[in-house]
Amino acid sequence: MDREKLFDVIKAIAKEIEAEKELLTDLDNAIGDGDHGINMARGFKAVLEKLPNLAEKDCGAVLKGVGMALVSNVGGASGPLYGTFFMKAGDALKGKMEINAADFLASFSSAVAGVKMRGKATEGEKTMLDALCPAERAMKEAIEAGKSLKEAVSAGADAARKGSESTKDIIATKGRASYLGERSLGHRDPGAVSSSLILLAIANTL
Ligand code: ADP
Ligand code: MG
């Protein structure tokens, strides 16, 4: 993935989030405060506005810029978490003008570790990690088996979608949904769904 492709990926993520804004808001209405779609769409709109300023930067700096725009514009719990995700992803790609499969995996893993640390959460708590962690495992397995970046990310997107579906069966123990206890059962976690949409947009662009 060269920088041009990276910019296409970021634009595709922004488009997917904007297109699914209402779904994310509806999901958050069921177990949270109904702002996840609005928050994410606002954040990625700010990302799009910032992209021209990042045109000359390396892949690491571009993703860092994305993360900083998200931190300042998304708000809620997910703002600092997605901000950390993209900033950590960028840290792992410092100075790179291209991203190969191994770079992508290292960057993704570091991003997921950043979210875990920042949110003091782990898989199985009905959060975005229930999409991100299975995606990380699926991509690792695919890349270790010699699959291409495109194939690996497709496998990751698939795992993220299944992971986001599985959050229906989890009682939330982190974030706003945890106030509901057992009443959070039967609903998908909005952050897991947004993470799954992000992976889908990356896979479709590659
Ligand atoms: P808020 O809950 O402040 O309204 P959002 O609605 O934008 O923020 O985001 C909610 C999403 O954030 C949840 O669906 C969940 O996936 C994610 N989330 C909340 N707390 C955590 C955490 N500690 N670790 C990981 N993800 C979290
Ligand atoms: Mg919310």
CSV table of C-alpha atoms and ligand atoms in Angstrom, one decimal:
chain,number,residue,atom,x,y,z
A,1,MET,CA,0.0,0.0,0.0
A,2,ASP,CA,1.6,3.3,-1.1
A,3,ARG,CA,0.6,6.7,0.2
A,4,GLU,CA,-1.9,7.3,-2.5
A,5,LYS,CA,-3.7,4.0,-1.5
A,6,LEU,CA,-3.5,5.0,2.1
A,7,PHE,CA,-5.3,8.3,1.3
A,8,ASP,CA,-7.9,6.3,-0.6
A,9,VAL,CA,-8.4,4.0,2.4
A,10,ILE,CA,-8.9,6.9,4.8
A,11,LYS,CA,-11.4,8.5,2.4
A,12,ALA,CA,-13.3,5.2,2.1
A,13,ILE,CA,-13.4,4.9,5.9
A,14,ALA,CA,-14.9,8.4,6.2
A,15,LYS,CA,-17.4,7.6,3.5
A,16,GLU,CA,-18.5,4.3,5.2
A,17,ILE,CA,-18.9,6.0,8.6
A,18,GLU,CA,-20.9,8.8,7.1
A,19,ALA,CA,-23.1,6.3,5.2
A,20,GLU,CA,-23.7,4.2,8.4
A,21,LYS,CA,-24.1,7.1,10.8
A,22,GLU,CA,-27.7,6.4,11.5
A,23,LEU,CA,-27.1,2.7,12.2
A,24,LEU,CA,-24.3,3.5,14.7
A,25,THR,CA,-26.6,6.1,16.3
A,26,ASP,CA,-29.5,3.6,16.5
A,27,LEU,CA,-27.2,1.0,18.1
A,28,ASP,CA,-25.9,3.5,20.6
A,29,ASN,CA,-29.5,4.6,21.3
A,30,ALA,CA,-30.3,1.1,22.5
A,31,ILE,CA,-27.5,0.7,25.0
A,32,GLY,CA,-25.8,4.1,25.3
A,33,ASP,CA,-26.7,7.7,24.7
A,34,GLY,CA,-27.2,7.7,20.9
A,35,ASP,CA,-24.2,9.8,19.9
A,36,HIS,CA,-21.8,7.3,18.4
A,37,GLY,CA,-22.8,7.8,14.7
A,38,ILE,CA,-22.8,11.6,15.1
A,39,ASN,CA,-19.5,11.5,17.0
A,40,MET,CA,-17.7,9.3,14.4
A,41,ALA,CA,-19.1,11.2,11.4
A,42,ARG,CA,-18.0,14.5,12.9
A,43,GLY,CA,-14.5,13.1,13.5
A,44,PHE,CA,-14.0,11.7,10.1
A,45,LYS,CA,-15.3,14.9,8.5
A,46,ALA,CA,-12.5,16.7,10.3
A,47,VAL,CA,-10.1,14.0,9.1
A,48,LEU,CA,-11.1,14.7,5.5
A,49,GLU,CA,-10.6,18.4,6.0
A,50,LYS,CA,-7.1,17.8,7.4
A,51,LEU,CA,-6.0,15.4,4.6
A,52,PRO,CA,-4.6,18.1,2.2
A,53,ASN,CA,-2.2,19.2,5.0
A,54,LEU,CA,-0.9,15.6,5.3
A,55,ALA,CA,-0.2,15.1,1.6
A,56,GLU,CA,3.6,15.3,1.8
A,57,LYS,CA,3.9,13.2,5.0
A,58,ASP,CA,5.1,9.6,5.4
A,59,CYS,CA,2.4,6.9,6.2
A,60,GLY,CA,3.2,7.1,9.9
A,61,ALA,CA,2.7,10.8,10.1
A,62,VAL,CA,-0.5,10.6,8.0
A,63,LEU,CA,-2.1,8.1,10.5
A,64,LYS,CA,-0.9,10.2,13.4
A,65,GLY,CA,-2.6,13.2,11.9
A,66,VAL,CA,-5.8,11.2,11.5
A,67,GLY,CA,-5.6,10.1,15.2
A,68,MET,CA,-5.1,13.7,16.3
A,69,ALA,CA,-8.1,14.9,14.3
A,70,LEU,CA,-10.2,12.1,15.9
A,71,VAL,CA,-9.1,12.9,19.4
A,72,SER,CA,-10.1,16.6,19.0
A,73,ASN,CA,-13.4,16.0,17.1
A,74,VAL,CA,-15.1,12.7,18.0
A,75,GLY,CA,-15.6,13.2,21.8
A,76,GLY,CA,-17.3,10.7,24.0
A,77,ALA,CA,-15.4,7.5,25.1
A,78,SER,CA,-14.7,6.5,21.5
A,79,GLY,CA,-12.8,9.7,20.6
A,80,PRO,CA,-9.7,9.1,22.7
A,81,LEU,CA,-9.9,5.4,21.9
A,82,TYR,CA,-10.0,5.7,18.1
A,83,GLY,CA,-7.6,8.6,18.4
A,84,THR,CA,-5.2,6.3,20.2
A,85,PHE,CA,-5.8,3.6,17.7
A,86,PHE,CA,-4.7,5.7,14.7
A,87,MET,CA,-1.9,7.5,16.6
A,88,LYS,CA,-0.4,4.1,17.7
A,89,ALA,CA,-0.9,2.8,14.2
A,90,GLY,CA,1.1,5.8,12.9
A,91,ASP,CA,3.9,5.4,15.5
A,92,ALA,CA,4.5,1.9,14.2
A,93,LEU,CA,4.9,3.2,10.6
A,94,LYS,CA,7.2,6.1,11.2
A,95,GLY,CA,9.1,7.2,8.1
A,96,LYS,CA,7.5,4.6,5.8
A,97,MET,CA,6.4,5.6,2.4
A,98,GLU,CA,4.8,2.2,1.8
A,99,ILE,CA,3.0,-0.4,4.0
A,100,ASN,CA,3.5,-4.1,3.3
A,101,ALA,CA,1.6,-6.9,4.9
A,102,ALA,CA,4.0,-7.3,7.9
A,103,ASP,CA,4.0,-3.5,8.4
A,104,PHE,CA,0.3,-3.5,8.4
A,105,LEU,CA,0.0,-6.2,11.0
A,106,ALA,CA,2.6,-4.6,13.3
A,107,SER,CA,0.8,-1.3,13.0
A,108,PHE,CA,-2.6,-2.8,13.6
A,109,SER,CA,-1.4,-4.8,16.6
A,110,SER,CA,0.2,-1.8,18.2
A,111,ALA,CA,-3.0,0.2,17.6
A,112,VAL,CA,-5.1,-2.6,19.3
A,113,ALA,CA,-2.7,-2.7,22.2
A,114,GLY,CA,-3.1,1.1,22.6
A,115,VAL,CA,-6.9,0.8,22.7
A,116,LYS,CA,-6.6,-1.9,25.4
A,117,MET,CA,-4.3,0.2,27.5
A,118,ARG,CA,-6.2,3.5,27.1
A,119,GLY,CA,-9.6,1.9,27.8
A,120,LYS,CA,-8.3,-0.5,30.4
A,121,ALA,CA,-10.4,-3.1,28.7
A,122,THR,CA,-10.0,-6.5,27.2
A,123,GLU,CA,-11.8,-8.7,24.7
A,124,GLY,CA,-15.2,-10.0,25.9
A,125,GLU,CA,-16.4,-6.8,27.6
A,126,LYS,CA,-18.7,-5.7,24.7
A,127,THR,CA,-16.6,-3.0,23.2
A,128,MET,CA,-14.8,-2.2,19.9
A,129,LEU,CA,-12.1,-4.7,21.1
A,130,ASP,CA,-14.6,-7.6,20.3
A,131,ALA,CA,-14.2,-6.6,16.6
A,132,LEU,CA,-10.6,-5.5,16.7
A,133,CYS,CA,-9.0,-8.5,18.5
A,134,PRO,CA,-10.6,-11.2,16.3
A,135,ALA,CA,-9.6,-9.1,13.3
A,136,GLU,CA,-6.0,-8.9,14.5
A,137,ARG,CA,-5.9,-12.7,15.0
A,138,ALA,CA,-7.3,-13.5,11.6
A,139,MET,CA,-4.9,-11.1,9.9
A,140,LYS,CA,-1.9,-12.5,11.8
A,141,GLU,CA,-2.9,-16.0,10.8
A,142,ALA,CA,-3.4,-15.0,7.1
A,143,ILE,CA,-0.1,-13.2,6.9
A,144,GLU,CA,1.8,-16.0,8.6
A,145,ALA,CA,0.3,-18.3,6.0
A,146,GLY,CA,1.8,-16.1,3.3
A,147,LYS,CA,-1.5,-14.5,2.2
A,148,SER,CA,-1.4,-11.0,0.5
A,149,LEU,CA,-2.3,-7.8,2.4
A,150,LYS,CA,-5.6,-7.7,0.6
A,151,GLU,CA,-6.5,-11.3,1.5
A,152,ALA,CA,-5.4,-10.8,5.1
A,153,VAL,CA,-7.5,-7.6,5.5
A,154,SER,CA,-10.5,-9.3,3.9
A,155,ALA,CA,-10.1,-12.1,6.5
A,156,GLY,CA,-9.8,-9.4,9.2
A,157,ALA,CA,-12.9,-7.6,8.1
A,158,ASP,CA,-14.8,-10.9,8.1
A,159,ALA,CA,-13.6,-11.7,11.6
A,160,ALA,CA,-14.5,-8.2,12.8
A,161,ARG,CA,-18.0,-8.5,11.4
A,162,LYS,CA,-18.5,-11.8,13.2
A,163,GLY,CA,-17.0,-10.4,16.4
A,164,SER,CA,-19.3,-7.4,16.2
A,165,GLU,CA,-22.3,-9.7,15.8
A,166,SER,CA,-21.2,-11.8,18.8
A,167,THR,CA,-21.3,-8.7,21.1
A,168,LYS,CA,-25.1,-9.3,21.2
A,169,ASP,CA,-24.4,-12.2,23.6
A,170,ILE,CA,-22.1,-10.3,25.9
A,171,ILE,CA,-23.1,-8.3,29.0
A,172,ALA,CA,-21.2,-5.0,28.9
A,173,THR,CA,-18.7,-4.4,31.6
A,174,LYS,CA,-17.0,-1.3,30.2
A,175,GLY,CA,-18.3,2.0,28.9
A,176,ARG,CA,-21.8,3.5,29.2
A,177,ALA,CA,-23.5,0.2,28.2
A,178,SER,CA,-22.2,-1.4,31.4
A,179,TYR,CA,-24.8,0.7,33.4
A,180,LEU,CA,-27.4,-1.5,31.8
A,181,GLY,CA,-26.0,-4.8,33.0
A,182,GLU,CA,-28.0,-7.7,31.6
A,183,ARG,CA,-30.2,-5.4,29.7
A,184,SER,CA,-27.3,-4.8,27.3
A,185,LEU,CA,-27.8,-8.4,26.1
A,186,GLY,CA,-29.4,-8.8,22.6
A,187,HIS,CA,-27.8,-5.6,21.2
A,188,ARG,CA,-24.7,-5.2,19.2
A,189,ASP,CA,-22.1,-2.8,20.6
A,190,PRO,CA,-21.9,0.4,18.5
A,191,GLY,CA,-18.1,0.6,18.8
A,192,ALA,CA,-17.6,-3.0,17.7
A,193,VAL,CA,-19.8,-2.2,14.7
A,194,SER,CA,-17.9,1.0,13.8
A,195,SER,CA,-14.6,-1.0,14.0
A,196,SER,CA,-16.0,-3.6,11.7
A,197,LEU,CA,-17.1,-1.0,9.2
A,198,ILE,CA,-13.6,0.5,9.3
A,199,LEU,CA,-12.0,-2.8,8.4
A,200,LEU,CA,-14.6,-3.4,5.7
A,201,ALA,CA,-13.8,-0.1,4.1
A,202,ILE,CA,-10.0,-0.9,4.2
A,203,ALA,CA,-10.6,-4.4,2.7
A,204,ASN,CA,-12.9,-3.0,-0.1
A,205,THR,CA,-10.3,-0.3,-1.0
A,206,LEU,CA,-7.4,-2.7,-1.2
B,1,ADP,P1,-19.9,7.5,24.8
B,1,ADP,O1,-20.1,6.1,25.3
B,1,ADP,O2,-19.1,8.3,25.7
B,1,ADP,O3,-21.2,8.1,24.4
B,1,ADP,P2,-19.5,6.7,22.0
B,1,ADP,O4,-20.9,6.5,22.0
B,1,ADP,O5,-18.9,7.6,20.9
B,1,ADP,O6,-19.0,7.3,23.4
B,1,ADP,O7,-18.7,5.3,22.0
B,1,ADP,C1,-19.2,4.2,22.6
B,1,ADP,C2,-18.3,3.0,22.3
B,1,ADP,O8,-17.0,3.2,22.8
B,1,ADP,C3,-18.8,1.7,22.8
B,1,ADP,O9,-19.8,1.1,21.9
B,1,ADP,C4,-17.6,0.9,23.0
B,1,ADP,O10,-17.3,0.1,21.8
B,1,ADP,C5,-16.5,1.9,23.1
B,1,ADP,N1,-15.9,1.9,24.4
B,1,ADP,C6,-16.4,2.5,25.5
B,1,ADP,N2,-15.6,2.3,26.6
B,1,ADP,C7,-14.5,1.5,26.1
B,1,ADP,C8,-13.3,1.0,26.7
B,1,ADP,N3,-13.0,1.2,28.0
B,1,ADP,N4,-12.5,0.3,25.9
B,1,ADP,C9,-12.8,0.1,24.6
B,1,ADP,N5,-13.9,0.6,24.0
B,1,ADP,C10,-14.8,1.3,24.8
B,2,MG,MG,-22.5,7.2,23.0
